[in-house]
Amino acid sequence: MYDTNGSVMNISPWLEANSQDSYYRLEVVAVDVQSVAMPTELDNMECRLHHLESKVIEGVGKAPDLIYELKSQVESFKRKLESVEHLSWMGLFRDDGERHLQAKFTSKLQSPPMSLQEERQKVRMQFLNMSSLQVTEEVREHLKTPIFDNWQWEEAEMLVLLQVMYTDLDFMTAFHIELDVLQNFLFEVYCHYNNIPFHNFKHCFCVTQMMYGLIWLTDLRNKLSRIDLLIMLTSALCHDLDHPGYNNVYQINAQTDLALRYNDISPLENHHCAVAFGILSKPECNILKNLTCDQYKHIRGGMIKCILATDMARHNEILNKFKVMQPVFDFTNKDHKEVLMKIMVKVSDISNEARPMAVAEPWLDCLLQEFFNQSDSEKLKGLPVTPFMDRDKVSKPSSQTNFIRFVLLPLFTELTKLFPCLEQHILEPVRRALDYYSTMERATKGEEDTTKA
Ligand code: PDB
Ligand code: ZN
């Protein structure tokens, strides 16, 4: 607030009343906004704050803390905005010419919650501090099995375990990967998974850990080249990068930027792969930088095929190819190896039910939560609603029994024909899961009948 000759006044009850020739002028600098139109108002607010700060310093020598607090809140809000900016790809910000972020400035009384950036820096520090510690032999062995329980581990610990996977498969020596480059790569991958119910960094870890377990259980180290193992593990790690929680059908129906960019052809999987190579294009994260040109081309080609193969719309196409090859499988045949690598990434991707029920069931709840978010959004936008995602229609047990019967068992059975030892490790647990959900289905059907009767 300014008086008639322009000096800044403190607002107080004891001020003289306004009069015709001596009145006060109030200038609005920052308000508690419900929604901030991007980004002009933020910039204006920042320069008004700067102007006020200089005026107050000029007037009374120093600016009150409140000004610095408001400035840092504007700063952290801009950073937060940048970190979600790229999500516009996925139709999360419908472009009506303006981007509105429904957000509030934290009130000056609360201490602002840790920003995404600060949270990530904390995980990075924990990861780097722990990575020098030796992981016990027992954990290393456990990491090679499908009964590994991801829910027991923090994200920084998962990053350490991913580092163990790359070192224990001798990728570091074989491909001259420097440890700090691997750590930068893993941390960058972690930063590019989104905080959504299912397709988050924990899912990435589960799929990579299952892939790691399958490599050891099937003794693939003695059947495929190390470079093909590197393709499979890195494809698993990157296969859902920057997933928005809305599937390809949504992308296409909502005509999102992604669907536009990839002409409705596996928009998500194309994006996951493009983000992976975007990370690898940074020298400090490029774990492939010491490979020959031919090696790099082979890996890039393999990762593109494996990541694009995770589009479930192509499930039968890929499984049928494998069914033809399996009885006469030839580990020296390039086409046979290519299909096997796709199958291995696919199996790892949808393998939750091969884990102990206490580990698997929460994943189904997470997936349904993400599916319901999508169908809610489809209803809101008047888009076609995907039936198996509709919270008003889906029954968890019957959907899952159908999925296990018609998708999981045929896929896992085919792979077990090639690697019989997988019978006990992944086929048995899936059969138990089928019993579990079938029993649940009968029980809920039984309840429905009684309620109907
Ligand atoms: C699939 C496609 C996209 C995303 F909803 C996730 F009842 C999956 F049908 N996925 N991954 C694991 C699954 C699982 N889908 C289903 N069960 C899984 O265990 C089906 C189930 C959630 C449905 Cl396939
Ligand atoms: Zn996935």
Coordinates of C-alpha atoms and ligand atoms in Angstrom, one line a residue:
M1 CA 0.0 0.0 0.0
Y2 CA 1.3 3.4 -1.0
D3 CA 0.5 7.0 0.4
T4 CA -0.1 10.0 -1.8
N5 CA 3.6 10.7 -2.3
G6 CA 4.3 7.1 -3.3
S7 CA 6.0 5.7 -0.3
V8 CA 5.1 2.2 0.9
M9 CA 2.9 2.0 4.1
N10 CA 2.3 -0.8 6.4
I11 CA -1.5 -1.6 6.5
S12 CA -2.5 -1.1 10.2
P13 CA -5.7 -0.1 12.1
W14 CA -4.0 3.1 13.4
L15 CA -3.5 4.6 9.9
E16 CA -5.1 8.1 9.4
A17 CA -8.4 7.8 7.5
N18 CA -8.4 8.5 3.8
S19 CA -9.3 12.1 2.8
Q20 CA -9.8 13.8 -0.5
D21 CA -6.3 15.2 -0.8
S22 CA -4.5 12.5 1.2
Y23 CA -5.6 8.9 0.3
Y24 CA -3.9 5.5 0.1
R25 CA -3.4 3.4 -3.0
L26 CA -3.5 -0.4 -2.7
E27 CA -1.7 -2.5 -5.4
V28 CA -2.5 -6.2 -5.6
V29 CA 0.7 -8.2 -5.9
A30 CA -0.1 -11.9 -5.0
V31 CA -3.3 -13.6 -4.2
D32 CA -4.3 -17.1 -2.9
V33 CA -5.3 -18.3 -6.4
Q34 CA -7.6 -21.2 -7.1
S35 CA -6.4 -21.8 -10.6
V36 CA -3.5 -20.1 -12.2
A37 CA -3.7 -19.5 -16.0
M38 CA -0.4 -20.5 -17.5
P39 CA 2.2 -19.0 -17.6
T40 CA 1.7 -15.2 -18.1
E41 CA 0.1 -14.6 -14.7
L42 CA 2.9 -16.4 -12.9
D43 CA 5.5 -14.3 -14.6
N44 CA 3.6 -11.1 -13.9
M45 CA 3.2 -12.1 -10.3
E46 CA 6.9 -12.8 -10.1
C47 CA 7.9 -9.3 -11.4
R48 CA 5.3 -7.6 -9.3
L49 CA 6.8 -9.3 -6.3
H50 CA 10.2 -8.2 -7.4
H51 CA 9.0 -4.6 -7.8
L52 CA 7.4 -4.6 -4.4
E53 CA 10.5 -6.0 -2.8
S54 CA 12.7 -3.3 -4.2
K55 CA 10.1 -0.6 -3.2
V56 CA 10.0 -1.8 0.4
I57 CA 13.8 -2.1 0.6
E58 CA 14.0 1.5 -0.7
G59 CA 11.3 2.6 1.8
V60 CA 12.2 0.8 5.0
G61 CA 15.6 -0.8 4.3
K62 CA 14.6 -4.5 4.2
A63 CA 11.8 -6.6 2.8
P64 CA 9.7 -8.7 5.2
D65 CA 10.1 -12.5 5.1
L66 CA 6.6 -12.8 3.6
I67 CA 7.9 -11.5 0.3
Y68 CA 10.7 -14.0 0.2
E69 CA 8.2 -16.8 1.0
L70 CA 5.9 -15.7 -1.7
K71 CA 8.8 -15.5 -4.2
S72 CA 9.9 -19.0 -3.3
Q73 CA 6.4 -20.3 -3.7
V74 CA 6.1 -18.8 -7.1
E75 CA 9.5 -20.5 -8.0
S76 CA 8.5 -23.9 -6.7
F77 CA 5.1 -23.7 -8.4
K78 CA 6.8 -22.9 -11.7
R79 CA 9.2 -25.9 -11.2
K80 CA 6.2 -28.2 -10.4
L81 CA 4.4 -26.9 -13.5
E82 CA 7.5 -27.8 -15.7
S83 CA 7.6 -31.3 -14.2
V84 CA 3.9 -32.0 -15.3
E85 CA 4.2 -29.9 -18.5
H86 CA 5.0 -33.0 -20.7
L87 CA 1.9 -34.8 -19.5
S88 CA -0.1 -32.7 -22.0
W89 CA 1.0 -35.5 -24.5
M90 CA -1.5 -37.8 -22.9
G91 CA -4.6 -35.7 -23.1
L92 CA -4.2 -34.9 -19.4
F93 CA -4.5 -31.2 -20.3
R94 CA -7.2 -30.9 -23.0
D95 CA -5.9 -28.0 -25.1
D96 CA -8.8 -25.5 -25.1
G97 CA -6.3 -22.9 -26.1
E98 CA -5.3 -22.5 -22.4
R99 CA -3.7 -24.8 -19.9
H100 CA -5.4 -24.5 -16.5
L101 CA -3.7 -26.1 -13.6
Q102 CA -6.2 -26.6 -10.8
A103 CA -3.8 -25.8 -8.0
K104 CA -3.6 -23.7 -4.9
F105 CA -0.6 -22.0 -3.5
T106 CA 0.0 -23.7 -0.2
S107 CA -1.1 -21.3 2.5
K108 CA 1.7 -19.5 4.1
L109 CA 1.0 -21.3 7.4
Q110 CA 1.6 -24.9 6.2
S111 CA 5.1 -25.9 5.4
P112 CA 4.8 -26.7 1.6
P113 CA 4.9 -30.5 1.0
M114 CA 8.2 -31.8 -0.5
S115 CA 8.1 -31.0 -4.2
L116 CA 8.4 -33.8 -6.8
Q117 CA 11.9 -32.5 -7.5
E118 CA 13.0 -32.6 -3.8
E119 CA 11.5 -36.0 -3.4
R120 CA 13.5 -37.3 -6.3
Q121 CA 16.7 -35.7 -5.1
K122 CA 16.2 -37.5 -1.8
V123 CA 15.7 -40.9 -3.6
R124 CA 18.8 -40.2 -5.6
M125 CA 21.0 -39.5 -2.5
Q126 CA 19.7 -42.6 -0.8
F127 CA 20.3 -44.7 -3.9
L128 CA 23.9 -43.5 -4.3
N129 CA 24.6 -43.9 -0.6
M130 CA 23.3 -47.4 -0.5
S131 CA 24.8 -48.5 -3.8
S132 CA 28.2 -48.7 -2.3
L133 CA 27.0 -51.1 0.4
Q134 CA 27.2 -54.8 -0.4
V135 CA 23.8 -56.5 -1.0
T136 CA 23.7 -59.8 1.0
E137 CA 24.1 -63.1 -0.9
E138 CA 20.7 -64.1 0.4
V139 CA 19.1 -61.0 -1.2
R140 CA 21.0 -61.6 -4.5
E141 CA 19.7 -65.1 -4.7
H142 CA 16.2 -64.1 -3.7
L143 CA 16.3 -61.5 -6.5
K144 CA 16.5 -64.3 -9.1
T145 CA 13.2 -65.8 -8.0
P146 CA 9.6 -65.0 -8.9
I147 CA 8.6 -65.0 -5.2
F148 CA 10.4 -61.7 -4.7
D149 CA 8.1 -59.3 -2.9
N150 CA 8.3 -55.8 -4.3
W151 CA 6.0 -54.3 -1.7
Q152 CA 8.8 -54.7 1.0
W153 CA 11.2 -52.3 -0.8
E154 CA 11.6 -48.5 -1.1
E155 CA 12.2 -47.0 -4.4
A156 CA 15.8 -46.1 -3.6
E157 CA 16.4 -49.8 -2.7
M158 CA 14.8 -50.9 -5.9
L159 CA 17.3 -48.8 -7.8
V160 CA 20.2 -50.5 -5.9
L161 CA 18.6 -53.9 -6.8
L162 CA 18.4 -52.9 -10.5
Q163 CA 22.1 -52.0 -10.4
V164 CA 22.8 -55.5 -8.9
M165 CA 20.9 -57.0 -11.9
Y166 CA 23.1 -55.2 -14.4
T167 CA 26.3 -56.1 -12.5
D168 CA 25.4 -59.7 -11.8
L169 CA 24.8 -60.4 -15.4
D170 CA 28.3 -59.0 -16.1
F171 CA 26.9 -56.3 -18.4
M172 CA 29.3 -53.8 -16.9
T173 CA 32.5 -55.6 -18.0
A174 CA 31.0 -57.0 -21.2
F175 CA 29.8 -53.6 -22.5
H176 CA 32.3 -51.3 -20.7
I177 CA 29.5 -49.6 -18.8
E178 CA 30.8 -47.2 -16.1
L179 CA 29.0 -47.5 -12.8
D180 CA 28.1 -43.8 -12.5
V181 CA 26.6 -43.9 -16.0
L182 CA 24.5 -46.9 -15.1
Q183 CA 23.4 -45.1 -11.9
N184 CA 22.5 -41.9 -13.9
F185 CA 20.5 -44.1 -16.4
L186 CA 18.6 -46.0 -13.7
F187 CA 17.8 -42.7 -11.8
E188 CA 16.6 -41.0 -15.0
V189 CA 14.4 -44.1 -15.8
Y190 CA 13.0 -43.8 -12.3
C191 CA 12.2 -40.1 -12.9
H192 CA 10.3 -40.8 -16.1
Y193 CA 7.8 -43.2 -14.6
N194 CA 4.7 -41.4 -13.3
N195 CA 3.0 -41.5 -9.9
I196 CA -0.2 -43.4 -11.1
P197 CA -1.8 -46.5 -9.5
F198 CA -0.4 -49.3 -11.7
H199 CA 2.0 -48.2 -14.5
N200 CA 4.5 -46.6 -12.0
F201 CA 8.2 -47.3 -11.2
K202 CA 7.2 -50.3 -8.9
H203 CA 5.6 -52.0 -12.0
C204 CA 8.8 -51.3 -13.9
F205 CA 10.8 -52.9 -11.1
C206 CA 8.5 -55.9 -11.0
V207 CA 8.7 -56.6 -14.7
T208 CA 12.5 -56.1 -14.7
Q209 CA 12.9 -58.4 -11.7
M210 CA 10.7 -61.1 -13.3
M211 CA 12.7 -60.9 -16.5
Y212 CA 15.9 -61.2 -14.4
G213 CA 14.5 -64.2 -12.6
L214 CA 13.4 -65.9 -15.9
I215 CA 16.9 -65.3 -17.4
W216 CA 18.4 -67.3 -14.5
L217 CA 15.7 -70.0 -14.2
T218 CA 15.8 -70.8 -17.9
D219 CA 19.6 -70.6 -18.0
L220 CA 19.3 -68.2 -20.9
R221 CA 22.8 -67.0 -20.3
N222 CA 24.0 -70.2 -22.0
K223 CA 21.4 -70.0 -24.8
L224 CA 21.3 -66.4 -25.9
S225 CA 24.1 -63.9 -26.4
R226 CA 24.8 -61.4 -23.6
I227 CA 23.8 -58.6 -25.9
D228 CA 20.3 -60.2 -26.3
L229 CA 20.0 -60.5 -22.5
L230 CA 20.9 -56.8 -22.3
I231 CA 18.1 -56.0 -24.8
M232 CA 15.6 -58.0 -22.8
L233 CA 16.4 -56.6 -19.4
T234 CA 16.6 -53.0 -20.6
S235 CA 13.4 -53.4 -22.6
A236 CA 11.7 -54.6 -19.4
L237 CA 13.1 -51.6 -17.5
C238 CA 11.9 -49.1 -20.1
H239 CA 8.8 -50.8 -21.4
D240 CA 6.2 -48.4 -19.8
L241 CA 8.2 -45.2 -19.5
D242 CA 6.1 -42.1 -18.9
H243 CA 2.8 -44.1 -19.0
P244 CA -0.1 -41.7 -18.4
G245 CA -2.5 -44.3 -16.9
Y246 CA -4.8 -44.1 -20.0
N247 CA -4.4 -46.9 -22.5
N248 CA -4.2 -46.8 -26.4
V249 CA -7.9 -47.0 -26.9
Y250 CA -8.3 -43.8 -24.8
Q251 CA -5.4 -42.1 -26.6
I252 CA -7.0 -42.9 -30.0
N253 CA -10.6 -42.0 -29.0
A254 CA -9.5 -38.8 -27.2
Q255 CA -7.3 -38.0 -30.2
T256 CA -4.5 -37.0 -27.8
D257 CA -1.1 -35.6 -28.9
L258 CA 0.4 -39.1 -28.7
A259 CA -2.3 -40.7 -30.9
L260 CA -1.7 -37.8 -33.4
R261 CA 2.1 -38.2 -33.3
Y262 CA 2.0 -42.0 -33.8
N263 CA -1.0 -42.2 -36.2
D264 CA -2.9 -44.4 -33.7
I265 CA -0.3 -47.2 -34.1
S266 CA 0.6 -48.4 -30.6
P267 CA 0.9 -44.8 -29.4
L268 CA 1.9 -45.6 -25.9
E269 CA 4.5 -48.3 -26.7
N270 CA 6.0 -46.0 -29.3
H271 CA 6.2 -43.3 -26.7
H272 CA 7.7 -45.6 -24.0
C273 CA 10.5 -46.5 -26.5
A274 CA 11.1 -43.0 -27.7
V275 CA 11.4 -41.8 -24.1
A276 CA 13.9 -44.6 -23.4
F277 CA 16.2 -43.5 -26.3
G278 CA 15.7 -39.9 -25.3
I279 CA 17.3 -40.8 -21.9
L280 CA 20.0 -42.8 -23.7
S281 CA 20.8 -39.8 -25.9
K282 CA 22.1 -38.0 -22.8
P283 CA 25.9 -38.8 -22.6
E284 CA 25.8 -39.0 -18.8
C285 CA 23.1 -41.7 -19.0
N286 CA 24.1 -43.5 -22.1
I287 CA 25.0 -47.1 -21.0
L288 CA 25.5 -48.0 -24.7
K289 CA 28.1 -45.3 -25.4
N290 CA 31.1 -47.7 -25.4
L291 CA 29.5 -50.2 -27.8
T292 CA 30.4 -50.6 -31.5
C293 CA 28.0 -49.1 -34.1
D294 CA 26.8 -52.6 -35.0
Q295 CA 26.2 -53.5 -31.3
Y296 CA 24.3 -50.3 -30.8
K297 CA 22.2 -50.9 -33.9
H298 CA 21.4 -54.4 -32.8
I299 CA 20.4 -53.3 -29.3
R300 CA 18.3 -50.4 -30.6
G301 CA 16.5 -52.7 -33.1
G302 CA 15.9 -55.3 -30.4
M303 CA 14.6 -52.9 -27.8
I304 CA 12.2 -51.3 -30.3
K305 CA 10.8 -54.7 -31.2
C306 CA 10.5 -55.9 -27.6
I307 CA 8.9 -52.7 -26.2
L308 CA 6.5 -52.4 -29.1
A309 CA 5.6 -56.1 -28.5
T310 CA 4.1 -55.2 -25.1
D311 CA 1.0 -53.8 -26.8
M312 CA -1.6 -56.4 -25.8
A313 CA -3.6 -55.7 -29.0
R314 CA -0.8 -57.7 -30.7
H315 CA -0.9 -60.6 -28.1
N316 CA -2.4 -63.3 -30.4
E317 CA -0.2 -62.2 -33.4
I318 CA 3.0 -62.8 -31.3
L319 CA 1.8 -65.9 -29.4
N320 CA 0.7 -67.7 -32.6
K321 CA 4.1 -67.0 -34.1
F322 CA 5.8 -68.5 -31.0
K323 CA 3.4 -71.6 -31.1
V324 CA 4.5 -72.4 -34.6
M325 CA 8.2 -72.1 -33.6
Q326 CA 8.2 -73.7 -30.2
P327 CA 8.1 -77.4 -31.2
V328 CA 11.1 -76.9 -33.5
F329 CA 12.7 -74.0 -31.6
D330 CA 16.2 -73.2 -32.9
F331 CA 18.4 -70.9 -30.6
T332 CA 20.6 -70.1 -33.6
N333 CA 17.7 -68.9 -35.7
K334 CA 17.4 -65.1 -35.7
D335 CA 13.6 -65.0 -36.2
H336 CA 13.1 -67.6 -33.5
K337 CA 15.3 -65.7 -31.0
E338 CA 13.4 -62.4 -31.8
V339 CA 10.0 -63.9 -31.1
L340 CA 11.3 -65.6 -27.9
M341 CA 12.6 -62.2 -26.6
K342 CA 9.3 -60.6 -27.3
I343 CA 7.5 -63.4 -25.5
M344 CA 9.9 -63.1 -22.5
V345 CA 9.2 -59.4 -22.1
K346 CA 5.4 -60.0 -22.6
V347 CA 5.4 -62.7 -19.9
S348 CA 7.4 -60.5 -17.5
D349 CA 4.9 -57.6 -18.1
I350 CA 1.7 -59.5 -17.2
S351 CA 3.3 -61.9 -14.7
N352 CA 1.9 -60.5 -11.4
E353 CA -0.3 -63.7 -10.9
A354 CA 2.8 -65.8 -11.0
R355 CA 3.8 -64.3 -7.7
P356 CA 2.5 -65.2 -4.2
M357 CA -1.1 -64.1 -3.8
A358 CA -0.1 -61.6 -1.1
V359 CA 2.1 -59.9 -3.6
A360 CA -0.1 -60.3 -6.7
E361 CA -3.6 -59.3 -5.4
P362 CA -2.6 -55.7 -4.5
W363 CA -1.5 -55.3 -8.1
L364 CA -4.9 -56.3 -9.4
D365 CA -6.5 -53.6 -7.2
C366 CA -4.0 -51.0 -8.5
L367 CA -4.7 -52.0 -12.1
L368 CA -8.5 -51.8 -11.6
Q369 CA -8.0 -48.4 -9.9
E370 CA -6.2 -47.1 -13.0
F371 CA -8.8 -48.7 -15.3
F372 CA -11.6 -47.0 -13.3
N373 CA -9.9 -43.6 -13.5
Q374 CA -9.9 -44.1 -17.3
S375 CA -13.5 -45.1 -17.6
D376 CA -14.5 -42.2 -15.3
S377 CA -12.7 -39.9 -17.6
E378 CA -14.3 -41.5 -20.7
K379 CA -17.7 -41.0 -19.2
L380 CA -17.0 -37.4 -18.4
K381 CA -15.7 -36.7 -21.9
G382 CA -18.5 -38.6 -23.7
L383 CA -15.9 -41.1 -25.1
P384 CA -16.8 -44.8 -25.6
V385 CA -16.4 -46.6 -22.2
T386 CA -14.2 -49.7 -22.2
P387 CA -16.4 -52.4 -20.6
F388 CA -13.8 -54.2 -18.6
M389 CA -12.8 -50.9 -17.1
D390 CA -16.3 -49.7 -16.1
R391 CA -16.5 -49.6 -12.3
D392 CA -20.3 -50.2 -12.6
K393 CA -19.8 -53.4 -14.6
V394 CA -16.5 -55.0 -13.6
S395 CA -16.4 -57.9 -11.2
K396 CA -12.8 -58.3 -10.1
P397 CA -12.9 -62.1 -9.6
S398 CA -14.7 -63.0 -12.9
S399 CA -12.6 -60.6 -15.0
Q400 CA -9.4 -62.1 -13.5
T401 CA -10.5 -65.7 -13.9
N402 CA -11.2 -65.0 -17.6
F403 CA -7.8 -63.2 -18.0
I404 CA -6.0 -66.1 -16.4
R405 CA -7.9 -68.8 -18.4
F406 CA -7.7 -67.1 -21.8
V407 CA -4.5 -65.0 -21.7
L408 CA -2.1 -66.0 -18.9
L409 CA -2.4 -69.8 -19.0
P410 CA -2.0 -70.2 -22.8
L411 CA 1.0 -67.9 -22.8
F412 CA 2.7 -69.4 -19.8
T413 CA 2.0 -72.9 -21.0
E414 CA 3.6 -72.3 -24.3
L415 CA 6.8 -70.9 -22.7
T416 CA 6.9 -73.8 -20.2
K417 CA 6.9 -76.2 -23.2
L418 CA 10.3 -74.6 -24.2
F419 CA 11.5 -74.4 -20.5
P420 CA 9.9 -77.2 -18.5
C421 CA 11.5 -75.9 -15.2
L422 CA 9.1 -73.0 -15.4
E423 CA 6.2 -75.4 -14.6
Q424 CA 6.8 -75.1 -10.8
H425 CA 8.0 -71.5 -10.8
I426 CA 5.3 -69.7 -12.8
L427 CA 2.7 -72.1 -14.1
E428 CA 1.8 -73.6 -10.7
P429 CA 1.3 -70.2 -9.0
V430 CA -1.0 -69.1 -11.9
R431 CA -3.1 -72.3 -11.6
R432 CA -3.4 -71.5 -7.9
A433 CA -4.4 -68.0 -8.7
L434 CA -7.1 -69.3 -11.0
D435 CA -8.5 -71.4 -8.1
Y436 CA -8.3 -68.5 -5.8
Y437 CA -10.3 -66.1 -8.1
S438 CA -12.7 -68.9 -9.2
T439 CA -13.6 -69.6 -5.5
M440 CA -14.0 -65.8 -4.9
E441 CA -16.2 -65.7 -8.1
R442 CA -18.5 -68.5 -6.9
A443 CA -18.7 -66.9 -3.4
T444 CA -19.7 -63.5 -4.8
K445 CA -22.1 -65.1 -7.3
G446 CA -23.5 -67.1 -4.4
E447 CA -24.0 -63.9 -2.5
E448 CA -25.7 -62.2 -5.5
D449 CA -28.1 -65.2 -5.9
T450 CA -29.1 -65.0 -2.2
T451 CA -29.5 -61.2 -2.4
K452 CA -31.6 -61.6 -5.6
A453 CA -33.7 -64.4 -4.2
Ligands
PDB1 C1 -3.1 -55.8 -19.4 C2 -3.2 -54.8 -20.4 C3 -2.9 -53.5 -20.0 C4 -2.5 -53.2 -18.7 F1 -9.3 -55.8 -15.9 C5 -2.4 -54.2 -17.8 F2 -10.1 -57.7 -15.2 C6 -2.6 -55.5 -18.1 F3 -9.3 -57.5 -17.2 N1 -2.5 -56.5 -17.1 N2 -1.3 -56.8 -16.5 C7 -1.5 -57.7 -15.6 C8 -3.5 -57.3 -16.6 C9 -2.9 -58.0 -15.6 N3 -4.8 -57.3 -16.9 C10 -5.6 -58.2 -16.2 N4 -5.1 -58.9 -15.1 C11 -3.8 -58.9 -14.8 O1 -3.3 -59.6 -13.9 C12 -7.0 -58.2 -16.5 C13 -7.9 -57.6 -15.4 C14 -7.3 -56.5 -14.6 C15 -9.2 -57.2 -15.9 CL1 -3.4 -57.5 -19.9
ZN2 ZN 3.8 -52.9 -18.3

